[in-house]
Amino acid sequence: MKLSRLFTCAVSSLLIPVGASAAVPKVVADIAPIQSLVSQVMTGVGSPELLVQSGASPHTYSLSPSEAESLQQADVVFWVGEPLTPWLEGSLENLSGDADVVELLEVPGTTTYAFRKGATFESHEHHGEHEGEEHHNDEQHDDEHNGEAHHDTAGEEHHHHHDGLDPHAWLDPVNGKVWLDAIAGALSQEDPEHAAVYARNAEAGKKKIDAVMADVQATIDELGAQQFIVFHDAYQYFEKRFGIAAAGAISIGDASKPSPARIDEIRGLVSDLKVSCVFTEPQYNPGIVRSVFGDTGVNTSAVIDPLGSDLTVGADLYPELLTSIAGSLRSCFGGGA
């Protein structure tokens, strides 16, 4: 019996893939774009679990028992931060007390913006040479200057100071590159054995993002000035990085139900600016868009998605997400698929 067990163990060890290790950490990421970035860094080593499943809104989500168990077993958790998933903060404290929890909005060098106020954005765009200016390690959050960028310093008490912060920061691919390095660093601390792999993968991921950014910029440049409205204010990071601006949003940044006054303001904007596209999102009922704008002649069939719900979860999702947003804009404005 003892020899039989030894033989079984020897055979089992031969079946373990080359490069696999019992020390590989259990990793959880909150949303698909973050899971994609982590997957890029972990390529050849392991695969992170996704917490908020594709097609669901991260603003309001209820963990399943299996998802709660994943948090409880995690060695490292990557999440955007409390402004995106306020419900997750308590779960992390209760279930992931022993894990290394990395809040990406707090990573030094991350460009962040305050939410834009009001249903229309035109007054917050085109601020001249200061528009989109980056302030590395700037302690001034200046939320009263909507749309102004700032960078959080590391190690400071920002935990309860996210009011007014737009959390959709992954839609700036420069943030994606910053986060690849942060992800590689956190994983290397947890798993030094694979530190060289993580660093190499992060560098490869940044090069891929650079290539996608060039393609997306070319697409946006071809579109020229266009007037469009988004379902909720989730895209200013993409807009500011690539030089395109939505005229307004039906709902505020957390995608809560718009007020009648806000709807009236948006309808007026469609007429005044001759808006050609109003984008829906797969996470939300498109009926509200059609009911509000169905008689205005504006295109309400276009879809734009900040999470990549129709993309395959994994390492390729993040660059494909950026490409798909540019493609949605081009398609709606008559430039083809």
mmCIF file of C-alpha atoms in Angstrom:
data_model
loop_
_atom_site.group_PDB
_atom_site.id
_atom_site.type_symbol
_atom_site.label_atom_id
_atom_site.label_comp_id
_atom_site.label_asym_id
_atom_site.label_seq_id
_atom_site.Cartn_x
_atom_site.Cartn_y
_atom_site.Cartn_z
ATOM 1 C CA MET A 1 0.000 0.000 0.000
ATOM 2 C CA LYS A 2 2.787 2.425 0.865
ATOM 3 C CA LEU A 3 4.546 1.774 -2.458
ATOM 4 C CA SER A 4 1.257 2.224 -4.271
ATOM 5 C CA ARG A 5 0.726 5.614 -2.652
ATOM 6 C CA LEU A 6 4.260 6.683 -3.504
ATOM 7 C CA PHE A 7 3.742 5.654 -7.121
ATOM 8 C CA THR A 8 0.449 7.548 -7.275
ATOM 9 C CA CYS A 9 2.083 10.679 -5.864
ATOM 10 C CA ALA A 10 4.984 10.395 -8.314
ATOM 11 C CA VAL A 11 2.605 10.083 -11.286
ATOM 12 C CA SER A 12 0.500 12.992 -10.032
ATOM 13 C CA SER A 13 3.573 15.173 -9.772
ATOM 14 C CA LEU A 14 4.395 14.477 -13.394
ATOM 15 C CA LEU A 15 0.973 15.796 -14.388
ATOM 16 C CA ILE A 16 1.576 19.224 -12.810
ATOM 17 C CA PRO A 17 2.242 21.761 -15.592
ATOM 18 C CA VAL A 18 5.759 23.102 -15.920
ATOM 19 C CA GLY A 19 6.065 26.349 -14.007
ATOM 20 C CA ALA A 20 3.105 25.579 -11.743
ATOM 21 C CA SER A 21 3.680 26.078 -8.050
ATOM 22 C CA ALA A 22 1.789 25.415 -4.864
ATOM 23 C CA ALA A 23 2.839 28.942 -3.857
ATOM 24 C CA VAL A 24 0.786 30.645 -6.575
ATOM 25 C CA PRO A 25 -1.532 33.022 -4.719
ATOM 26 C CA LYS A 26 -5.291 32.907 -4.915
ATOM 27 C CA VAL A 27 -6.248 36.176 -6.554
ATOM 28 C CA VAL A 28 -9.633 37.901 -6.920
ATOM 29 C CA ALA A 29 -10.457 40.936 -9.072
ATOM 30 C CA ASP A 30 -13.666 42.932 -8.768
ATOM 31 C CA ILE A 31 -14.708 43.675 -12.379
ATOM 32 C CA ALA A 32 -13.846 42.189 -15.763
ATOM 33 C CA PRO A 33 -11.474 44.972 -16.953
ATOM 34 C CA ILE A 34 -9.435 44.614 -13.751
ATOM 35 C CA GLN A 35 -9.529 40.827 -13.985
ATOM 36 C CA SER A 36 -8.150 41.237 -17.503
ATOM 37 C CA LEU A 37 -5.220 43.366 -16.338
ATOM 38 C CA VAL A 38 -4.451 40.896 -13.557
ATOM 39 C CA SER A 39 -4.742 38.003 -16.017
ATOM 40 C CA GLN A 40 -2.169 39.673 -18.254
ATOM 41 C CA VAL A 41 0.274 39.895 -15.369
ATOM 42 C CA MET A 42 -0.417 36.316 -14.216
ATOM 43 C CA THR A 43 -0.107 34.733 -17.674
ATOM 44 C CA GLY A 44 1.810 31.465 -17.367
ATOM 45 C CA VAL A 45 1.447 31.400 -13.596
ATOM 46 C CA GLY A 46 -2.226 31.360 -12.680
ATOM 47 C CA SER A 47 -5.618 32.940 -13.272
ATOM 48 C CA PRO A 48 -7.521 35.414 -11.077
ATOM 49 C CA GLU A 49 -11.158 34.909 -10.195
ATOM 50 C CA LEU A 50 -13.781 37.462 -11.248
ATOM 51 C CA LEU A 51 -16.085 38.770 -8.538
ATOM 52 C CA VAL A 52 -18.728 40.849 -10.369
ATOM 53 C CA GLN A 53 -19.928 38.692 -13.207
ATOM 54 C CA SER A 54 -20.220 40.016 -16.763
ATOM 55 C CA GLY A 55 -23.490 41.733 -17.552
ATOM 56 C CA ALA A 56 -24.074 42.913 -13.979
ATOM 57 C CA SER A 57 -23.715 46.453 -12.686
ATOM 58 C CA PRO A 58 -20.827 46.856 -10.230
ATOM 59 C CA HIS A 59 -22.621 49.770 -8.564
ATOM 60 C CA THR A 60 -25.273 47.459 -7.098
ATOM 61 C CA TYR A 61 -24.326 43.806 -6.769
ATOM 62 C CA SER A 62 -24.986 40.997 -4.315
ATOM 63 C CA LEU A 63 -22.316 38.381 -3.748
ATOM 64 C CA SER A 64 -23.251 34.757 -4.222
ATOM 65 C CA PRO A 65 -22.071 32.253 -1.583
ATOM 66 C CA SER A 66 -19.342 31.019 -3.932
ATOM 67 C CA GLU A 67 -18.146 34.585 -4.581
ATOM 68 C CA ALA A 68 -18.056 35.284 -0.854
ATOM 69 C CA GLU A 69 -16.018 32.109 -0.421
ATOM 70 C CA SER A 70 -13.575 33.296 -3.087
ATOM 71 C CA LEU A 71 -13.034 36.503 -1.129
ATOM 72 C CA GLN A 72 -12.523 34.527 2.062
ATOM 73 C CA GLN A 73 -9.880 32.320 0.453
ATOM 74 C CA ALA A 74 -8.083 35.080 -1.451
ATOM 75 C CA ASP A 75 -4.455 35.951 -0.836
ATOM 76 C CA VAL A 76 -4.655 39.113 -2.962
ATOM 77 C CA VAL A 77 -7.707 41.175 -3.940
ATOM 78 C CA PHE A 78 -7.634 43.896 -6.586
ATOM 79 C CA TRP A 79 -10.563 46.304 -6.666
ATOM 80 C CA VAL A 80 -11.147 49.703 -8.198
ATOM 81 C CA GLY A 81 -12.353 51.136 -4.907
ATOM 82 C CA GLU A 82 -15.284 52.100 -2.736
ATOM 83 C CA PRO A 83 -16.651 54.757 -5.139
ATOM 84 C CA LEU A 84 -17.416 52.031 -7.696
ATOM 85 C CA THR A 85 -18.507 49.215 -5.367
ATOM 86 C CA PRO A 86 -19.481 50.662 -1.978
ATOM 87 C CA TRP A 87 -21.166 47.371 -1.043
ATOM 88 C CA LEU A 88 -17.826 45.552 -1.331
ATOM 89 C CA GLU A 89 -16.015 47.484 1.371
ATOM 90 C CA GLY A 90 -17.709 45.637 4.233
ATOM 91 C CA SER A 91 -17.236 42.265 2.565
ATOM 92 C CA LEU A 92 -13.527 42.884 2.217
ATOM 93 C CA GLU A 93 -13.244 43.796 5.875
ATOM 94 C CA ASN A 94 -15.267 40.785 7.015
ATOM 95 C CA LEU A 95 -14.066 38.135 4.582
ATOM 96 C CA SER A 96 -10.635 39.168 3.352
ATOM 97 C CA GLY A 97 -8.971 40.343 6.526
ATOM 98 C CA ASP A 98 -5.831 38.300 5.874
ATOM 99 C CA ALA A 99 -5.559 39.169 2.184
ATOM 100 C CA ASP A 100 -3.473 41.878 0.561
ATOM 101 C CA VAL A 101 -6.200 44.241 -0.680
ATOM 102 C CA VAL A 102 -5.106 46.657 -3.406
ATOM 103 C CA GLU A 103 -7.411 49.607 -4.097
ATOM 104 C CA LEU A 104 -6.395 50.730 -7.560
ATOM 105 C CA LEU A 105 -7.782 54.257 -7.272
ATOM 106 C CA GLU A 106 -5.208 54.759 -4.509
ATOM 107 C CA VAL A 107 -2.215 53.636 -6.582
ATOM 108 C CA PRO A 108 0.275 56.521 -6.958
ATOM 109 C CA GLY A 109 0.252 57.934 -10.477
ATOM 110 C CA THR A 110 -3.415 57.118 -11.087
ATOM 111 C CA THR A 111 -5.256 59.902 -12.887
ATOM 112 C CA THR A 112 -8.615 60.572 -11.252
ATOM 113 C CA TYR A 113 -11.404 63.066 -11.902
ATOM 114 C CA ALA A 114 -14.332 64.381 -9.938
ATOM 115 C CA PHE A 115 -17.778 63.547 -11.266
ATOM 116 C CA ARG A 116 -19.141 66.088 -13.693
ATOM 117 C CA LYS A 117 -22.143 67.927 -12.309
ATOM 118 C CA GLY A 118 -25.410 68.317 -14.128
ATOM 119 C CA ALA A 119 -26.925 66.479 -17.056
ATOM 120 C CA THR A 120 -24.936 68.459 -19.626
ATOM 121 C CA PHE A 121 -21.158 68.586 -19.832
ATOM 122 C CA GLU A 122 -20.366 71.282 -22.341
ATOM 123 C CA SER A 123 -19.462 73.793 -19.633
ATOM 124 C CA HIS A 124 -16.901 71.381 -18.207
ATOM 125 C CA GLU A 125 -15.040 70.704 -21.432
ATOM 126 C CA HIS A 126 -12.401 72.594 -23.376
ATOM 127 C CA HIS A 127 -10.650 74.266 -20.452
ATOM 128 C CA GLY A 128 -7.697 75.118 -22.655
ATOM 129 C CA GLU A 129 -4.177 74.137 -21.714
ATOM 130 C CA HIS A 130 -5.195 72.891 -18.273
ATOM 131 C CA GLU A 131 -7.803 70.428 -19.507
ATOM 132 C CA GLY A 132 -6.913 66.927 -18.338
ATOM 133 C CA GLU A 133 -3.707 68.138 -16.697
ATOM 134 C CA GLU A 134 -2.094 65.496 -14.499
ATOM 135 C CA HIS A 135 -0.831 66.307 -11.021
ATOM 136 C CA HIS A 136 1.297 63.445 -9.766
ATOM 137 C CA ASN A 137 0.985 62.811 -6.032
ATOM 138 C CA ASP A 138 -1.172 65.920 -5.698
ATOM 139 C CA GLU A 139 -2.887 66.117 -2.326
ATOM 140 C CA GLN A 140 -5.434 68.634 -3.593
ATOM 141 C CA HIS A 141 -8.622 66.857 -4.577
ATOM 142 C CA ASP A 142 -10.410 70.067 -5.625
ATOM 143 C CA ASP A 143 -13.771 68.415 -6.177
ATOM 144 C CA GLU A 144 -15.311 71.831 -6.660
ATOM 145 C CA HIS A 145 -13.385 72.065 -9.943
ATOM 146 C CA ASN A 146 -15.285 69.331 -11.724
ATOM 147 C CA GLY A 147 -13.297 67.406 -14.288
ATOM 148 C CA GLU A 148 -9.873 68.468 -12.950
ATOM 149 C CA ALA A 149 -7.462 65.582 -12.699
ATOM 150 C CA HIS A 150 -5.520 64.703 -9.576
ATOM 151 C CA HIS A 151 -3.349 61.884 -8.307
ATOM 152 C CA ASP A 152 -3.651 60.352 -4.862
ATOM 153 C CA THR A 153 -0.640 59.962 -2.655
ATOM 154 C CA ALA A 154 0.154 56.555 -1.254
ATOM 155 C CA GLY A 155 -0.486 55.687 2.350
ATOM 156 C CA GLU A 156 -2.742 58.618 3.190
ATOM 157 C CA GLU A 157 -6.178 58.436 4.753
ATOM 158 C CA HIS A 158 -8.355 58.722 1.629
ATOM 159 C CA HIS A 159 -10.553 55.837 2.750
ATOM 160 C CA HIS A 160 -13.492 58.078 3.594
ATOM 161 C CA HIS A 161 -12.752 60.930 1.193
ATOM 162 C CA HIS A 162 -14.015 59.584 -2.129
ATOM 163 C CA ASP A 163 -17.143 61.723 -2.294
ATOM 164 C CA GLY A 164 -17.499 63.071 -5.800
ATOM 165 C CA LEU A 165 -14.722 60.903 -7.261
ATOM 166 C CA ASP A 166 -15.509 59.301 -10.611
ATOM 167 C CA PRO A 167 -14.363 55.668 -10.230
ATOM 168 C CA HIS A 168 -14.390 54.653 -13.914
ATOM 169 C CA ALA A 169 -10.656 55.233 -14.110
ATOM 170 C CA TRP A 170 -9.845 52.027 -16.007
ATOM 171 C CA LEU A 171 -11.184 53.701 -19.156
ATOM 172 C CA ASP A 172 -8.026 55.803 -19.256
ATOM 173 C CA PRO A 173 -5.527 53.292 -20.658
ATOM 174 C CA VAL A 174 -2.647 55.233 -19.116
ATOM 175 C CA ASN A 175 -4.153 54.212 -15.772
ATOM 176 C CA GLY A 176 -4.250 50.661 -17.096
ATOM 177 C CA LYS A 177 -0.498 50.806 -17.633
ATOM 178 C CA VAL A 178 0.099 52.258 -14.166
ATOM 179 C CA TRP A 179 -2.021 49.517 -12.656
ATOM 180 C CA LEU A 180 -0.164 46.749 -14.498
ATOM 181 C CA ASP A 181 2.968 47.753 -12.606
ATOM 182 C CA ALA A 182 1.071 47.964 -9.311
ATOM 183 C CA ILE A 183 -0.465 44.534 -9.901
ATOM 184 C CA ALA A 184 2.927 43.030 -10.715
ATOM 185 C CA GLY A 185 4.377 44.580 -7.571
ATOM 186 C CA ALA A 186 1.649 43.265 -5.286
ATOM 187 C CA LEU A 187 1.800 39.783 -6.780
ATOM 188 C CA SER A 188 5.593 39.731 -6.517
ATOM 189 C CA GLN A 189 5.399 40.514 -2.816
ATOM 190 C CA GLU A 190 2.974 37.655 -2.301
ATOM 191 C CA ASP A 191 4.756 35.305 -4.706
ATOM 192 C CA PRO A 192 8.469 36.227 -5.074
ATOM 193 C CA GLU A 193 9.136 32.988 -6.963
ATOM 194 C CA HIS A 194 7.351 34.367 -10.027
ATOM 195 C CA ALA A 195 8.349 38.031 -9.670
ATOM 196 C CA ALA A 196 10.334 38.025 -12.902
ATOM 197 C CA VAL A 197 7.360 36.581 -14.815
ATOM 198 C CA TYR A 198 4.996 39.174 -13.374
ATOM 199 C CA ALA A 199 7.337 42.027 -14.293
ATOM 200 C CA ARG A 200 7.863 40.687 -17.813
ATOM 201 C CA ASN A 201 4.132 40.240 -18.360
ATOM 202 C CA ALA A 202 3.415 43.761 -17.112
ATOM 203 C CA GLU A 203 5.868 45.198 -19.628
ATOM 204 C CA ALA A 204 4.285 43.173 -22.426
ATOM 205 C CA GLY A 205 0.843 44.345 -21.334
ATOM 206 C CA LYS A 206 1.906 48.002 -21.444
ATOM 207 C CA LYS A 207 3.211 47.592 -24.977
ATOM 208 C CA LYS A 208 -0.089 46.045 -26.025
ATOM 209 C CA ILE A 209 -2.005 48.953 -24.488
ATOM 210 C CA ASP A 210 0.235 51.436 -26.309
ATOM 211 C CA ALA A 211 -0.578 49.762 -29.620
ATOM 212 C CA VAL A 212 -4.314 49.796 -28.890
ATOM 213 C CA MET A 213 -4.175 53.444 -27.826
ATOM 214 C CA ALA A 214 -2.665 54.378 -31.175
ATOM 215 C CA ASP A 215 -5.428 52.543 -33.048
ATOM 216 C CA VAL A 216 -8.178 54.042 -30.898
ATOM 217 C CA GLN A 217 -6.762 57.542 -31.314
ATOM 218 C CA ALA A 218 -6.729 57.120 -35.074
ATOM 219 C CA THR A 219 -10.400 56.095 -34.994
ATOM 220 C CA ILE A 220 -11.400 59.036 -32.792
ATOM 221 C CA ASP A 221 -9.454 61.472 -34.950
ATOM 222 C CA GLU A 222 -11.328 60.246 -38.022
ATOM 223 C CA LEU A 223 -14.691 60.904 -36.350
ATOM 224 C CA GLY A 224 -14.026 64.580 -35.735
ATOM 225 C CA ALA A 225 -16.433 66.606 -33.593
ATOM 226 C CA GLN A 226 -19.628 64.685 -32.846
ATOM 227 C CA GLN A 227 -22.543 65.255 -30.492
ATOM 228 C CA PHE A 228 -23.621 62.275 -28.425
ATOM 229 C CA ILE A 229 -25.132 61.397 -25.067
ATOM 230 C CA VAL A 230 -24.248 58.412 -22.878
ATOM 231 C CA PHE A 231 -26.509 56.487 -20.545
ATOM 232 C CA HIS A 232 -24.505 57.290 -17.427
ATOM 233 C CA ASP A 233 -21.471 59.420 -16.748
ATOM 234 C CA ALA A 234 -18.835 56.696 -16.977
ATOM 235 C CA TYR A 235 -16.689 57.760 -19.908
ATOM 236 C CA GLN A 236 -14.857 60.973 -19.090
ATOM 237 C CA TYR A 237 -11.563 59.107 -18.630
ATOM 238 C CA PHE A 238 -11.841 57.728 -22.155
ATOM 239 C CA GLU A 239 -13.055 61.089 -23.475
ATOM 240 C CA LYS A 240 -10.238 63.121 -21.981
ATOM 241 C CA ARG A 241 -7.545 60.664 -22.992
ATOM 242 C CA PHE A 242 -8.638 60.534 -26.632
ATOM 243 C CA GLY A 243 -10.061 64.008 -27.139
ATOM 244 C CA ILE A 244 -13.751 63.289 -27.624
ATOM 245 C CA ALA A 245 -16.515 64.670 -25.413
ATOM 246 C CA ALA A 246 -20.014 63.489 -24.605
ATOM 247 C CA ALA A 247 -22.565 66.285 -24.458
ATOM 248 C CA GLY A 248 -24.274 64.812 -21.407
ATOM 249 C CA ALA A 249 -25.508 61.743 -19.551
ATOM 250 C CA ILE A 250 -29.010 60.524 -18.836
ATOM 251 C CA SER A 251 -27.999 59.242 -15.408
ATOM 252 C CA ILE A 252 -25.280 60.246 -12.960
ATOM 253 C CA GLY A 253 -22.136 58.209 -12.439
ATOM 254 C CA ASP A 254 -23.686 55.492 -10.283
ATOM 255 C CA ALA A 255 -26.371 54.898 -12.943
ATOM 256 C CA SER A 256 -29.214 55.703 -10.544
ATOM 257 C CA LYS A 257 -32.614 56.543 -12.007
ATOM 258 C CA PRO A 258 -32.614 60.030 -13.539
ATOM 259 C CA SER A 259 -35.006 62.675 -12.251
ATOM 260 C CA PRO A 260 -37.718 64.120 -14.514
ATOM 261 C CA ALA A 261 -35.874 67.440 -14.497
ATOM 262 C CA ARG A 262 -32.682 65.765 -15.680
ATOM 263 C CA ILE A 263 -34.573 63.990 -18.466
ATOM 264 C CA ASP A 264 -36.099 67.273 -19.598
ATOM 265 C CA GLU A 265 -32.658 68.877 -19.657
ATOM 266 C CA ILE A 266 -31.226 66.027 -21.735
ATOM 267 C CA ARG A 267 -34.138 66.171 -24.199
ATOM 268 C CA GLY A 268 -33.513 69.867 -24.651
ATOM 269 C CA LEU A 269 -29.842 69.172 -25.257
ATOM 270 C CA VAL A 270 -30.674 66.712 -28.023
ATOM 271 C CA SER A 271 -32.653 69.393 -29.789
ATOM 272 C CA ASP A 272 -30.297 72.306 -29.168
ATOM 273 C CA LEU A 273 -27.085 70.536 -30.182
ATOM 274 C CA LYS A 274 -28.593 68.248 -32.815
ATOM 275 C CA VAL A 275 -27.298 65.191 -30.976
ATOM 276 C CA SER A 276 -27.080 62.236 -33.340
ATOM 277 C CA CYS A 277 -26.512 59.333 -30.916
ATOM 278 C CA VAL A 278 -27.742 58.367 -27.470
ATOM 279 C CA PHE A 279 -25.915 55.288 -26.225
ATOM 280 C CA THR A 280 -27.491 52.574 -24.097
ATOM 281 C CA GLU A 281 -25.564 50.084 -21.944
ATOM 282 C CA PRO A 282 -26.049 46.315 -21.654
ATOM 283 C CA GLN A 283 -26.145 46.473 -17.841
ATOM 284 C CA TYR A 284 -29.283 48.629 -17.852
ATOM 285 C CA ASN A 285 -32.734 48.547 -19.381
ATOM 286 C CA PRO A 286 -32.557 50.333 -22.758
ATOM 287 C CA GLY A 287 -36.294 51.019 -22.546
ATOM 288 C CA ILE A 288 -35.724 54.238 -20.622
ATOM 289 C CA VAL A 289 -33.590 55.608 -23.459
ATOM 290 C CA ARG A 290 -36.136 54.708 -26.095
ATOM 291 C CA SER A 291 -39.038 56.071 -24.078
ATOM 292 C CA VAL A 292 -37.280 59.402 -23.550
ATOM 293 C CA PHE A 293 -35.881 59.867 -27.054
ATOM 294 C CA GLY A 294 -38.082 57.692 -29.238
ATOM 295 C CA ASP A 295 -39.786 60.638 -30.949
ATOM 296 C CA THR A 296 -36.741 62.849 -31.393
ATOM 297 C CA GLY A 297 -35.221 61.123 -34.416
ATOM 298 C CA VAL A 298 -31.953 60.485 -32.586
ATOM 299 C CA ASN A 299 -30.314 57.059 -32.905
ATOM 300 C CA THR A 300 -31.141 55.144 -29.702
ATOM 301 C CA SER A 301 -30.042 51.687 -30.861
ATOM 302 C CA ALA A 302 -26.332 52.263 -30.281
ATOM 303 C CA VAL A 303 -24.668 50.474 -27.361
ATOM 304 C CA ILE A 304 -21.515 51.476 -25.518
ATOM 305 C CA ASP A 305 -20.189 49.419 -22.624
ATOM 306 C CA PRO A 306 -17.617 50.437 -19.984
ATOM 307 C CA LEU A 307 -17.195 46.849 -18.762
ATOM 308 C CA GLY A 308 -16.948 44.743 -21.912
ATOM 309 C CA SER A 309 -19.903 42.535 -21.047
ATOM 310 C CA ASP A 310 -20.012 40.923 -24.479
ATOM 311 C CA LEU A 311 -16.275 40.192 -24.514
ATOM 312 C CA THR A 312 -14.599 36.999 -23.351
ATOM 313 C CA VAL A 313 -13.330 37.358 -19.793
ATOM 314 C CA GLY A 314 -9.562 37.099 -19.622
ATOM 315 C CA ALA A 315 -6.287 38.763 -20.544
ATOM 316 C CA ASP A 316 -7.494 40.110 -23.896
ATOM 317 C CA LEU A 317 -10.635 41.777 -22.583
ATOM 318 C CA TYR A 318 -9.035 45.078 -21.527
ATOM 319 C CA PRO A 319 -7.481 46.031 -24.879
ATOM 320 C CA GLU A 320 -10.557 44.720 -26.685
ATOM 321 C CA LEU A 321 -12.749 46.908 -24.456
ATOM 322 C CA LEU A 322 -10.948 50.068 -25.533
ATOM 323 C CA THR A 323 -11.240 49.050 -29.163
ATOM 324 C CA SER A 324 -14.930 48.210 -28.790
ATOM 325 C CA ILE A 325 -15.771 51.644 -27.338
ATOM 326 C CA ALA A 326 -14.096 53.348 -30.279
ATOM 327 C CA GLY A 327 -15.892 50.968 -32.617
ATOM 328 C CA SER A 328 -19.267 51.745 -31.053
ATOM 329 C CA LEU A 329 -18.698 55.451 -31.570
ATOM 330 C CA ARG A 330 -17.636 54.963 -35.168
ATOM 331 C CA SER A 331 -20.583 52.693 -35.914
ATOM 332 C CA CYS A 332 -23.146 55.091 -34.461
ATOM 333 C CA PHE A 333 -21.780 58.026 -36.384
ATOM 334 C CA GLY A 334 -22.027 56.167 -39.660
ATOM 335 C CA GLY A 335 -18.431 55.080 -40.029
ATOM 336 C CA GLY A 336 -19.179 51.381 -40.320
ATOM 337 C CA ALA A 337 -18.453 48.505 -37.943
#
